[in-house]
Short mmCIF file of C-alpha atoms and ligand atoms in Angstrom, two decimals:
data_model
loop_
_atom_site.label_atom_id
_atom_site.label_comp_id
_atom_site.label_asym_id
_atom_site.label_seq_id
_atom_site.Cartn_x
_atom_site.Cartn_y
_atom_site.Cartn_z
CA UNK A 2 -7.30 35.09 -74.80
CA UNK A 3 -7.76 34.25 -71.23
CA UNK A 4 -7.33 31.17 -69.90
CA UNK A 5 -9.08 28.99 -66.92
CA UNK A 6 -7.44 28.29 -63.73
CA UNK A 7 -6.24 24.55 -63.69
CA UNK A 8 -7.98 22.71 -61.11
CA UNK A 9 -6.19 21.08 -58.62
CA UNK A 10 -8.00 18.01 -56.88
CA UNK A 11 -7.66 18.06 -52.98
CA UNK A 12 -7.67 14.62 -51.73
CA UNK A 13 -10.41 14.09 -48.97
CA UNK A 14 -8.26 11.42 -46.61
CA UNK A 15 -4.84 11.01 -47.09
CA UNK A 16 -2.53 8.48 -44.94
CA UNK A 17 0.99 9.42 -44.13
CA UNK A 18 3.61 6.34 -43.23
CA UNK A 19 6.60 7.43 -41.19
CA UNK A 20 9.30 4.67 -42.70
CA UNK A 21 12.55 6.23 -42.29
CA UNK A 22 13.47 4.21 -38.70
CA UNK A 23 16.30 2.06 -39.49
CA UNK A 24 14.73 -0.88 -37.37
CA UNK A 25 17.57 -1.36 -35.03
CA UNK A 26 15.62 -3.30 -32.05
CA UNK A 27 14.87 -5.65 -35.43
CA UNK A 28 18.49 -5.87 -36.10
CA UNK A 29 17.45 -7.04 -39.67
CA UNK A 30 20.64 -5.09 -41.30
CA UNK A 31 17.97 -3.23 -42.81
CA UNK A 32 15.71 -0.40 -42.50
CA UNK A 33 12.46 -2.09 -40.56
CA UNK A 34 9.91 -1.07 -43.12
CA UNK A 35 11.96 -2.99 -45.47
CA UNK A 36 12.17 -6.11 -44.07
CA UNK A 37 10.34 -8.93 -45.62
CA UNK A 38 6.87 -10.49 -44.48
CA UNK A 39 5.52 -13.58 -46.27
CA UNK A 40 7.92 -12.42 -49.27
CA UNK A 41 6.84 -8.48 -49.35
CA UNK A 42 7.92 -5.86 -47.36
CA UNK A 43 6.52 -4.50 -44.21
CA UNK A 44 5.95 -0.92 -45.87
CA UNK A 45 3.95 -3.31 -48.88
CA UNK A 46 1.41 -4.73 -46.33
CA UNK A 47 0.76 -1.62 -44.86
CA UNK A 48 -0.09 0.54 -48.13
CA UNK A 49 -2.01 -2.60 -49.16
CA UNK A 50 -3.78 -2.44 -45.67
CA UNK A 51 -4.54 1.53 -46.57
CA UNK A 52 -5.50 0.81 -50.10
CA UNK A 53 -8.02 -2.04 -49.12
CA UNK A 54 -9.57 -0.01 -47.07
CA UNK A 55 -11.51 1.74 -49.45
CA UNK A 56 -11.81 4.86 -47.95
CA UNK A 57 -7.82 6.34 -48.80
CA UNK A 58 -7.18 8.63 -51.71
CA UNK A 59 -3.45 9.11 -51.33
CA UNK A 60 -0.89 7.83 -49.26
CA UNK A 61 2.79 9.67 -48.43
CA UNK A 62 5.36 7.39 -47.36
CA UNK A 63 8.94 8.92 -45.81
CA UNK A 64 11.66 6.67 -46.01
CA UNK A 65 15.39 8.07 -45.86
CA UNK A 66 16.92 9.41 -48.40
CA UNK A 67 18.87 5.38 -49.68
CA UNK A 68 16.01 4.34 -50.23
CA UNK A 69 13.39 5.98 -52.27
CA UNK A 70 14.31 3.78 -54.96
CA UNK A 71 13.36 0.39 -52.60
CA UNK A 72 10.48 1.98 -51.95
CA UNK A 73 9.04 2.87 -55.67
CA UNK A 74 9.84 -0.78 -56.39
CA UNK A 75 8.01 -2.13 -53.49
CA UNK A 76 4.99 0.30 -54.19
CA UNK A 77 4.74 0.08 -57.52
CA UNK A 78 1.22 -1.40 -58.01
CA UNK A 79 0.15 -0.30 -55.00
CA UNK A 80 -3.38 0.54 -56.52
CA UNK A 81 -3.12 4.31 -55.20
CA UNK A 82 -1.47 7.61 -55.80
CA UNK A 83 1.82 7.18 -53.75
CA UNK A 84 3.67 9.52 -53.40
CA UNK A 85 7.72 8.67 -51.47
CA UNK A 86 9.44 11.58 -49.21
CA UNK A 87 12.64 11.69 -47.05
CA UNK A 88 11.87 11.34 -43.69
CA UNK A 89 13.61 12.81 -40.69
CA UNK A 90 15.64 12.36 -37.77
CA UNK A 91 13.08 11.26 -35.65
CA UNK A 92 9.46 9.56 -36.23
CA UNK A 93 7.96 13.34 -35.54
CA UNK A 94 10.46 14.77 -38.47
CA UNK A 95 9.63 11.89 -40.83
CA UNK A 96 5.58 12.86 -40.24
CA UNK A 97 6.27 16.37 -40.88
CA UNK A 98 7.90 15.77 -43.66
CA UNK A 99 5.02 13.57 -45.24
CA UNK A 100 2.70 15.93 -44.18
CA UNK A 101 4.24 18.82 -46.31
CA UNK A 102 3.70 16.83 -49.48
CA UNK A 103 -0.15 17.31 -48.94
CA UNK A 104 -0.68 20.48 -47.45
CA UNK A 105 -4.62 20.66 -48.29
CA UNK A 106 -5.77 17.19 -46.74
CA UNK A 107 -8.92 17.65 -45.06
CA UNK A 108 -8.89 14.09 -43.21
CA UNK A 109 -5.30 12.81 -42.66
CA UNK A 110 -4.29 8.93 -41.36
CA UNK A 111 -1.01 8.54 -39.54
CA UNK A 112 -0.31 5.18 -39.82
CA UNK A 113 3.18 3.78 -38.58
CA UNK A 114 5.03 1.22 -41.39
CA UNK A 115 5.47 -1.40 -38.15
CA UNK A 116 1.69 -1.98 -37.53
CA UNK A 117 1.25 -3.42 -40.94
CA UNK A 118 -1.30 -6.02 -40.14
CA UNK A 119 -3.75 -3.17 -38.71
CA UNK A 120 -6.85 -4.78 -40.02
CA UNK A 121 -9.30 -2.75 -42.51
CA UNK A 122 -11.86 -2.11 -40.40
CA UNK A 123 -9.92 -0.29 -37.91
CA UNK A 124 -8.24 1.53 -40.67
CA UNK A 125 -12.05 2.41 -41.92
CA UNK A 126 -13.78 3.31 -38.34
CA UNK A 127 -10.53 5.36 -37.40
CA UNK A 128 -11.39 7.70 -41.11
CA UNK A 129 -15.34 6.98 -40.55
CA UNK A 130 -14.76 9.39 -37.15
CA UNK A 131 -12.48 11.86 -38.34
CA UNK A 132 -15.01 12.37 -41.78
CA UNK A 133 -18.02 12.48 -39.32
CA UNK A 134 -16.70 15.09 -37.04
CA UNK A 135 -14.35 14.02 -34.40
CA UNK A 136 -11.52 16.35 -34.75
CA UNK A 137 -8.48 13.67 -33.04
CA UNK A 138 -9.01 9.73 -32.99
CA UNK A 139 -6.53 7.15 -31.59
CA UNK A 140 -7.44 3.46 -31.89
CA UNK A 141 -6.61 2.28 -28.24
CA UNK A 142 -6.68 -1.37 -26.30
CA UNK A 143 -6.90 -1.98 -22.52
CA UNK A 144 -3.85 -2.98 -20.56
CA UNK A 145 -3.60 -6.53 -20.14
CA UNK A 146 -0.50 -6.30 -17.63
CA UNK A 147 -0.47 -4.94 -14.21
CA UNK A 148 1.93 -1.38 -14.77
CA UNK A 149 4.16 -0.87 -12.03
CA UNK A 150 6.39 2.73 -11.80
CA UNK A 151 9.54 2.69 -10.99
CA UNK A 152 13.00 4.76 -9.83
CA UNK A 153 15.94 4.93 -11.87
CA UNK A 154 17.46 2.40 -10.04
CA UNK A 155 13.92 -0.12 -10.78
CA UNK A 156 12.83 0.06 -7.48
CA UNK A 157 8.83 0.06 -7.39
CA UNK A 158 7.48 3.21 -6.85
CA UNK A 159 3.60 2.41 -7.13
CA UNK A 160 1.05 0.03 -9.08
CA UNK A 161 -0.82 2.35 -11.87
CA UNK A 162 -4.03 1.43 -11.96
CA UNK A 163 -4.64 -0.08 -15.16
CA UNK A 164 -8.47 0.42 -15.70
CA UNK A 165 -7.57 3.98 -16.57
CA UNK A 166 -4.89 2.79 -19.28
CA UNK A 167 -5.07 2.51 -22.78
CA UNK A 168 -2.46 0.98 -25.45
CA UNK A 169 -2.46 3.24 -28.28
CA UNK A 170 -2.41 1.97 -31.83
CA UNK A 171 -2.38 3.50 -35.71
CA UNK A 172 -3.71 5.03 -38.11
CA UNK A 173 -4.22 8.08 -35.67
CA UNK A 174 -7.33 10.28 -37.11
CA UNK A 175 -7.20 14.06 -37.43
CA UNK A 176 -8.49 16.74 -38.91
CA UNK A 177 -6.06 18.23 -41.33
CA UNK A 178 -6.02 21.36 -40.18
CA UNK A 179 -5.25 20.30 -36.41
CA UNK A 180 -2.53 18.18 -37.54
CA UNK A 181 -0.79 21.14 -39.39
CA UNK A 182 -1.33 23.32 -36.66
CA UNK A 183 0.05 20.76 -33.76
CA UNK A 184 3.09 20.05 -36.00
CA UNK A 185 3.96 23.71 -35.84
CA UNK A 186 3.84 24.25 -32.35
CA UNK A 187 7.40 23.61 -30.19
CA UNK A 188 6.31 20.93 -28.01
CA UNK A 189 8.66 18.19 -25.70
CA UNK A 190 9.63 15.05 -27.43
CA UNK A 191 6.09 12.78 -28.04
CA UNK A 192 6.10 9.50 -29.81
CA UNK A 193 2.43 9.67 -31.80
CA UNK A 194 0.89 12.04 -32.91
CA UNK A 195 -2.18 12.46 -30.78
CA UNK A 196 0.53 13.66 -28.20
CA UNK A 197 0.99 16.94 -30.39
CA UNK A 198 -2.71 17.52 -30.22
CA UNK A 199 -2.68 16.80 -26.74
CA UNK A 200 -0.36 19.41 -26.06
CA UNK A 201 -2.81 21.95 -27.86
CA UNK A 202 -5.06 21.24 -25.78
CA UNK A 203 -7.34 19.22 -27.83
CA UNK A 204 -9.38 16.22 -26.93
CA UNK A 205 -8.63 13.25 -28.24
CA UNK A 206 -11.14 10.78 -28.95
CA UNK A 207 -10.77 6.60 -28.88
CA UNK A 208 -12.65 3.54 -30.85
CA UNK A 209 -11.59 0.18 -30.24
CA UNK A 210 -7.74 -1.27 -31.62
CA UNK A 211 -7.35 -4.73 -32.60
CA UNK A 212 -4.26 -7.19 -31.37
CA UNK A 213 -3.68 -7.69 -34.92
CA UNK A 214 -2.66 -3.67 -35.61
CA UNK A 215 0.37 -4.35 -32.22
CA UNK A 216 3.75 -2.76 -33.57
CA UNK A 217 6.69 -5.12 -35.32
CA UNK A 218 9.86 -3.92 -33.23
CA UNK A 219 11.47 -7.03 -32.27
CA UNK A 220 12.59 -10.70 -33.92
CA UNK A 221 9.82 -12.21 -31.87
CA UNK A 222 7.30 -9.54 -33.22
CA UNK A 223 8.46 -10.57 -37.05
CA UNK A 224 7.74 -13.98 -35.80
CA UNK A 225 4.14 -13.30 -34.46
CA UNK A 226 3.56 -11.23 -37.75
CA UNK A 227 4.37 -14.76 -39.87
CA UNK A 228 1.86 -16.22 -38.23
CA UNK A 229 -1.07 -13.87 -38.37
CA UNK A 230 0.14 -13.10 -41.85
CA UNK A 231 -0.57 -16.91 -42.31
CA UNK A 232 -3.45 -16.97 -40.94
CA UNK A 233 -4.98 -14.06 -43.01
CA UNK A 234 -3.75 -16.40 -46.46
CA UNK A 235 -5.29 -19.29 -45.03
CA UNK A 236 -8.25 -17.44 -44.49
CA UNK A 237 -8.34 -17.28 -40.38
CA UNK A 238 -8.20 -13.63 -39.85
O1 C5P B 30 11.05 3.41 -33.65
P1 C5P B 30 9.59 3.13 -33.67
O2 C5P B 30 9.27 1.68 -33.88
O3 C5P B 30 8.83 3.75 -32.55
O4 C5P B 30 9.07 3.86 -34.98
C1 C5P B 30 7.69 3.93 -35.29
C2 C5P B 30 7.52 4.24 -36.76
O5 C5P B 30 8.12 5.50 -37.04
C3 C5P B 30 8.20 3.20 -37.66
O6 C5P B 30 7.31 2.85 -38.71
C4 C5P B 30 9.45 3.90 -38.14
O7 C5P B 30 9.88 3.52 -39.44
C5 C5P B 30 9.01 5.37 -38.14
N1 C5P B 30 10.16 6.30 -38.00
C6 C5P B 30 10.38 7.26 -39.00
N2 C5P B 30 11.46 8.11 -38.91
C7 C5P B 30 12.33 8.01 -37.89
C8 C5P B 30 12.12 7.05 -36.86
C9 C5P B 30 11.00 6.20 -36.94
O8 C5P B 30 9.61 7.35 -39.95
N3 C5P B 30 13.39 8.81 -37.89
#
């Protein structure tokens, strides 16, 4: 008797959510991603945020290894396939890791746990560009501030002009393949992921960021978050 192959379903766009930072600029006695937001964890709004947008088949959250357990609970009806892995050392680690658990992803989202209010349209233009071709794809905002660089000892070395600066936001877009391949390569500490491509060589595209997707780090931040949080219950955002 022979038997068919079993079919294993390869999820189109996946979202991996680095989680394991323990938060310590937040000084919450907690890991950051666990620290509560109108009642529900940070790492809760930002599956939810995923999830709404529609266009997510799986998401792969690394937390460290205490608290896989907090994080089931917390995602528990998240309304997708989540799947929880133990991050790493660093936010690069802690991406890697997550991005073993799918190893077939044809579109994948990197989407940091602190920019949990990233609204769902930025979530679905940053997929939207990745699905229709673009290989890398960084949700960016202009520089408000004027940038100054300095010595070690913060004397001014020069004003940066700030017409040719972007903030950079998440979800980052790639194509899976890329992603694999820039994870692999040695490369000098980076602190997103489009840096890895960069260092392949790879353009990296950009579509417009919103305020609302800026990155909880500090009290003040958590305090900001309350309020557009608020405002999205009350119906303002
Ligand atoms: O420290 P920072 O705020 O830049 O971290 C960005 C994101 O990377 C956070 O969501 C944090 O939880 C995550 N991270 C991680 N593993 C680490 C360090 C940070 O997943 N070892």
């Amino acid at each position: 008797m022979t038997t068919s192959p079993t079919r294993v379903l390869v999820p189109r766009v996946v979202a991996l959510v680095p989680a394991a930072g323990q938060g310590v600029r937040l000084a919450a006695g907690m890991p950051k991603a666990f620290v509560s937001l109108r009642g529900r964890p940070l790492i809760w709004h930002c599956v939810q945020g995923l999830v709404a947008s529609g266009c997510v088949e799986v998401v792969v959250v690394a937390v460290d290894e205490h608290h896989h357990d907090h994080a089931r609970a917390a995602l528990a009806e998240a309304g997708c396939r989540v799947r929880i892995v133990t991050g790493g050392a660093h936010r690069a680690a802690s991406v890697r890791a997550a991005l073993c658990a799918v190893p077939d992803a044809e579109v994948v989202l990197v989407h940091d746990a602190a920019r949990c209010l990233t609204p769902v349209s930025v979530i679905q233009a940053v997929a939207q560009a990745v699905l229709a071709g673009q290989r890398a794809v960084v949700p960016v905002l202009p520089v408000a501030d004027t940038i100054k660089q300095v010595d070690s000892d913060g004397r001014v070395l020069g004003t940066v002009d700030r017409a040719a600066l972007r903030v950079v936001q998440t979800p980052q877009g790639f194509a899976g393949d890329l992603l694999r391949r820039a994870h692999q390569a040695p490369c000098a500490p980076v602190t997103d992921d489009a840096g890895l491509v960069e260092a392949l060589g790879v353009t990296v595209a950009t579509l417009p960021g919103h305020p609302h997707a800026f990155k909880i780090t500090t009290p003040f931040d958590l305090a900001v978050a309350e309020v557009v949080a608020g405002g999205r219950v009350a119906g303002q955002a």
